Coordinates of C-alpha atoms in Angstrom, one line a residue:
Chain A
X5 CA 0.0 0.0 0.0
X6 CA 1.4 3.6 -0.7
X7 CA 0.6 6.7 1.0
X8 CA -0.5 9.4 -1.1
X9 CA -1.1 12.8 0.5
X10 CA -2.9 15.8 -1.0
X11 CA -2.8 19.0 0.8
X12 CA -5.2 21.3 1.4
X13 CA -7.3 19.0 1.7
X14 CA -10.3 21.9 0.3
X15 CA -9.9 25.1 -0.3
X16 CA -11.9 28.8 -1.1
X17 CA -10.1 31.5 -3.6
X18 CA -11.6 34.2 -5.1
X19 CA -12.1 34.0 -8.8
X20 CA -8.9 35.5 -10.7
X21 CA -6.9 34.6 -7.7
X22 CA -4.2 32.1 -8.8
X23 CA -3.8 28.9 -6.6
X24 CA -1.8 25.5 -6.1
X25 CA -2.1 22.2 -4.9
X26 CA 0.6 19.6 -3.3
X27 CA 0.2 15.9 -4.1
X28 CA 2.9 13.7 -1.8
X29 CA 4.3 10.5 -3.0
X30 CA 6.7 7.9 -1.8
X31 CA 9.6 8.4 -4.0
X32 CA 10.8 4.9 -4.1
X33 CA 10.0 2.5 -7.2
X34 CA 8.1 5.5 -9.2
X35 CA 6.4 5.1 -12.2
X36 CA 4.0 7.9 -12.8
X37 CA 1.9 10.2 -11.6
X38 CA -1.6 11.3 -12.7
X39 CA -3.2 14.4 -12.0
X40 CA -7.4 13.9 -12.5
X41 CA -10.6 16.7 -12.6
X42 CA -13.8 15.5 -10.4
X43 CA -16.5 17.5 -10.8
X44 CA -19.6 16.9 -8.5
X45 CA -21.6 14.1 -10.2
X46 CA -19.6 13.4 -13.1
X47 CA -16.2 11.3 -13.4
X48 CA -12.9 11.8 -12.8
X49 CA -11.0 13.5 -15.8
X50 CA -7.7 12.8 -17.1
X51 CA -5.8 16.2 -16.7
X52 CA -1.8 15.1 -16.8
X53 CA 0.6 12.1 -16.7
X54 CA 4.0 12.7 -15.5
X55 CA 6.5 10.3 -15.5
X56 CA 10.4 11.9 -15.4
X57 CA 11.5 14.1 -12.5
X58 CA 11.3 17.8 -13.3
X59 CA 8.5 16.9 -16.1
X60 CA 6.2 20.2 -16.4
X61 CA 2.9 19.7 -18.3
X62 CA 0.7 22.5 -19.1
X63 CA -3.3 22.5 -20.2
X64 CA -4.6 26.1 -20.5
X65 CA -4.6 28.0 -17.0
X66 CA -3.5 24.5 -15.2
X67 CA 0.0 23.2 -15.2
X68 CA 1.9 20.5 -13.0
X69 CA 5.6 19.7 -12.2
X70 CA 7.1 17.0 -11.0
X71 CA 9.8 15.8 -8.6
X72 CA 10.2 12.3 -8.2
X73 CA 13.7 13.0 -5.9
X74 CA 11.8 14.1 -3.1
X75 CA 8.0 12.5 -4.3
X76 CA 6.2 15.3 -4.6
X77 CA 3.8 16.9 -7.7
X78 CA 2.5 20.6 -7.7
X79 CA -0.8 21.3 -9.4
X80 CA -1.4 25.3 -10.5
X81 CA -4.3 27.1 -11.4
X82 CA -3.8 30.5 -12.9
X83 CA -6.6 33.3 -12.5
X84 CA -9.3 30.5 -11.1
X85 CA -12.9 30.4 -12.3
X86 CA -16.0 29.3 -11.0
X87 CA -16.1 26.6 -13.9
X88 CA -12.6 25.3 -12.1
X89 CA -14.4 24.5 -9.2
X90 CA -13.9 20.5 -8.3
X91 CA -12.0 17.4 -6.9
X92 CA -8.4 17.3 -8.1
X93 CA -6.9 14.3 -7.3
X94 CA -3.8 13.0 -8.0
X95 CA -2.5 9.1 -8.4
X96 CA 0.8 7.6 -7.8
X97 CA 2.0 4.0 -9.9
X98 CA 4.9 2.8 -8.2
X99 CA 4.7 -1.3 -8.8
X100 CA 2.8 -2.7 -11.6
X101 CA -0.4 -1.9 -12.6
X102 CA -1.6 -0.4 -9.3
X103 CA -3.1 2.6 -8.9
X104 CA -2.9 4.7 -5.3
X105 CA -5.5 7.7 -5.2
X106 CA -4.7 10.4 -2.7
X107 CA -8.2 11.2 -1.1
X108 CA -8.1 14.6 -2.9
X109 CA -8.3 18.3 -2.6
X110 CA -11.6 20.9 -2.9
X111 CA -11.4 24.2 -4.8
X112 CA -14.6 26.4 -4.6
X113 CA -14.3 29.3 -7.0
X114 CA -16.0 31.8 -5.5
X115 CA -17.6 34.4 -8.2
Chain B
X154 CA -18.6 8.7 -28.9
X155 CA -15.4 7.5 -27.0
X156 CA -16.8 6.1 -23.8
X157 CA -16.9 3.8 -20.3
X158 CA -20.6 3.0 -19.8
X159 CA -21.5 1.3 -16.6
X160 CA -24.9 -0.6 -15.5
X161 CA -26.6 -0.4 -13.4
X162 CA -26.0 3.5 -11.9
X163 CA -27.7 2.7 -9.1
X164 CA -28.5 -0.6 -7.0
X165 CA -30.1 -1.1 -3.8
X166 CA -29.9 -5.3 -2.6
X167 CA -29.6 -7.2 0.1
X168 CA -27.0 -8.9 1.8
X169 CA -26.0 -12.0 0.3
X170 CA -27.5 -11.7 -3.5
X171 CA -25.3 -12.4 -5.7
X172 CA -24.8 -9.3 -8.3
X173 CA -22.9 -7.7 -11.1
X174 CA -22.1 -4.8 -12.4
X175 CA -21.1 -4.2 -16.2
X176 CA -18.4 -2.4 -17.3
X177 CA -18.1 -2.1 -21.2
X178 CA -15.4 0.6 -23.1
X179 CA -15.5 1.2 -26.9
X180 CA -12.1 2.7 -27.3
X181 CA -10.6 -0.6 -28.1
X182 CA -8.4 -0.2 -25.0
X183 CA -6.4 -3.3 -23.4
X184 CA -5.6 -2.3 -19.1
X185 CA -9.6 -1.7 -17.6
X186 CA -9.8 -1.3 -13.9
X187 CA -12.4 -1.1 -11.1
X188 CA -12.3 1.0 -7.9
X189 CA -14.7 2.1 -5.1
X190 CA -14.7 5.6 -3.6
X191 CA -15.8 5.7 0.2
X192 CA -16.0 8.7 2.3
X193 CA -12.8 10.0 3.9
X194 CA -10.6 7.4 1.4
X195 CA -9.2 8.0 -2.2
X196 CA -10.3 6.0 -4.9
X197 CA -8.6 2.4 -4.2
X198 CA -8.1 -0.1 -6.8
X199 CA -10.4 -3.5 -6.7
X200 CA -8.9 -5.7 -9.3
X201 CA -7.2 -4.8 -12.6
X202 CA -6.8 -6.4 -16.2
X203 CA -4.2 -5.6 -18.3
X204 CA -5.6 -7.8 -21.8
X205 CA -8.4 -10.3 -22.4
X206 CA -8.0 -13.4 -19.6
X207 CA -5.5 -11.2 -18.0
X208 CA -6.7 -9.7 -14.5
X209 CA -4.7 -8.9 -10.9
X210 CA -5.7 -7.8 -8.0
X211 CA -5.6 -4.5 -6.4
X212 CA -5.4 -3.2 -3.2
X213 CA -8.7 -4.2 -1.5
X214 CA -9.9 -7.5 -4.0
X215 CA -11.6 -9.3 -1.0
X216 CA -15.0 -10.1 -1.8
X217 CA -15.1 -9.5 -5.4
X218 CA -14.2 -11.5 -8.7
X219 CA -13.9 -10.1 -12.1
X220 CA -13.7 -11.6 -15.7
X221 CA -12.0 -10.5 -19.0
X222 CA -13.5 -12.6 -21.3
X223 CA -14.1 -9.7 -23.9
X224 CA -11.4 -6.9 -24.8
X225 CA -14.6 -4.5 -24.0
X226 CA -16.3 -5.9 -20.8
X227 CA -14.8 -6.1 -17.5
X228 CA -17.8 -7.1 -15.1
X229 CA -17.5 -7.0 -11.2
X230 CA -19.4 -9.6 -9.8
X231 CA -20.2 -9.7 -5.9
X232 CA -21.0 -13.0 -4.9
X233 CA -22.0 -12.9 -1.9
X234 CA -22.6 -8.6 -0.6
X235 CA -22.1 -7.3 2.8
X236 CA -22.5 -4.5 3.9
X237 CA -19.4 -3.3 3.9
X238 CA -19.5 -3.0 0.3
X239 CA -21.9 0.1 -0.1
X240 CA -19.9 2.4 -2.0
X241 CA -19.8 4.0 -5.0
X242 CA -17.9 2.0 -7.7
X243 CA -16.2 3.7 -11.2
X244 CA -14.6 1.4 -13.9
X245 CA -11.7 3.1 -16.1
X246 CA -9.9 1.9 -18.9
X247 CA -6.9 2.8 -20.6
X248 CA -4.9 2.4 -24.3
X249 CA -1.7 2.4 -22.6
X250 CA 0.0 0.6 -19.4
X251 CA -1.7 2.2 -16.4
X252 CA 1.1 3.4 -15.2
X253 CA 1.6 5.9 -18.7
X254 CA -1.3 6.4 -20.1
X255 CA -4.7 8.5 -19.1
X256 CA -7.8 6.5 -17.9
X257 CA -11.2 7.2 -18.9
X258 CA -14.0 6.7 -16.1
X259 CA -17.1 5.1 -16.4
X260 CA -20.5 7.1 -14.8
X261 CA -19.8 5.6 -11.3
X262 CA -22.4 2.9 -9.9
X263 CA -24.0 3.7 -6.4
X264 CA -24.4 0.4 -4.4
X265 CA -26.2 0.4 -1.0
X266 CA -26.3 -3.7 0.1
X267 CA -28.9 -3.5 3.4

């Protein structure tokens, strides 16, 4: 069993105020790690996969960097919306096919 | 449409009848997976199958059993349900090794066993 941490675990910004995430990993035996959107009622939503230390992916406003050294993942949001608003949880993959969910952090956007 | 459908969404039984729930992706995708989402826990991983006949299990597998017998179905059958098992249940699938590639979730099924 791994131990992933996410931290805050919720969390209130204003909209246009920019804000980050921490996902914590054991950094032994590393694969990957995922970075998913859960909006209330619908399904998790693939957002990144990040697999080499320093690795930096971008989508839009969000980005996410990597460091496998010390087994940790940052998750940004720059100038938040309401419509960003959700579950973002992030996965670690550090034997075989298994999959360890971190239990996930709120964002409220508030308008 | 590239999808994960699940059936049923939602299912109240009792304890003890036997059940399943489908899982079926379209995206021709080998590695499909089931996990169960309780309160206060991240999503943890049931069981896992990496190709047709192919299946492992994941970090809490005790009291379920799966079957690959199609590249596009992955059931989850509970043979006997407890309690215990009320949760809320998602099926993913991916194109690539879990490990690299994205993974597509099914609607979620919303299982209360009385």
């Amino acid at each position: 069993i791994l131990n992933v941490e996410q931290s805050p675990q919720s969390l209130h910004v204003q909209e246009g105020d920019s804000t980050n995430f921490t996902c914590s990993f054991p950094s032994s035996n590393f694969y990957a790690l995922h970075w998913y959107r859960w909006e209330t009622a619908k399904s998790p939503e693939a957002l990144f996969v990040m697999t080499l230390n320093g690795d930096e992916k971008k989508k839009g406003r969000i980005s996410a960097t990597l460091n496998t050294k010390e087994g940790y993942s940052y998750l940004y949001i720059k100038g938040s919306q309401p419509e960003d608003s959700a579950t973002y949880l992030c996965a670690s993959a550090n034997t075989g096919n298994q999959f360890y969910f971190g239990t996930g952090t709120s964002l409220t956007v508030i308008p | 449409e590239a999808q994960v459908t699940q059936n049923p969404r939602y299912l109240i039984t009792v304890t003890g009848k036997k059940l399943t729930v489908t899982c079926s992706q379209n995206m021709n995708h080998e590695y499909m997976s089931w996990y169960r989402q309780d309160p206060g826990l991240g999503l943890r991983q049931i069981y896992y199958s990496m190709n047709v006949e192919v299946t492992d299990k994941g970090d809490v597998p005790e009291g379920y059993k799966v079957s690959r017998k199609e590249k596009r179905n992955f059931p989850l059958i509970l043979e006997s349900p407890s309690p215990n098992q009320t949760s809320l249940y998602f099926c993913a699938s991916s194109g690539t090794a879990f490990q690299f590639g994205e993974q597509y979730f099914g609607p979620g099924t919303r299982l209360t066993v009385t």
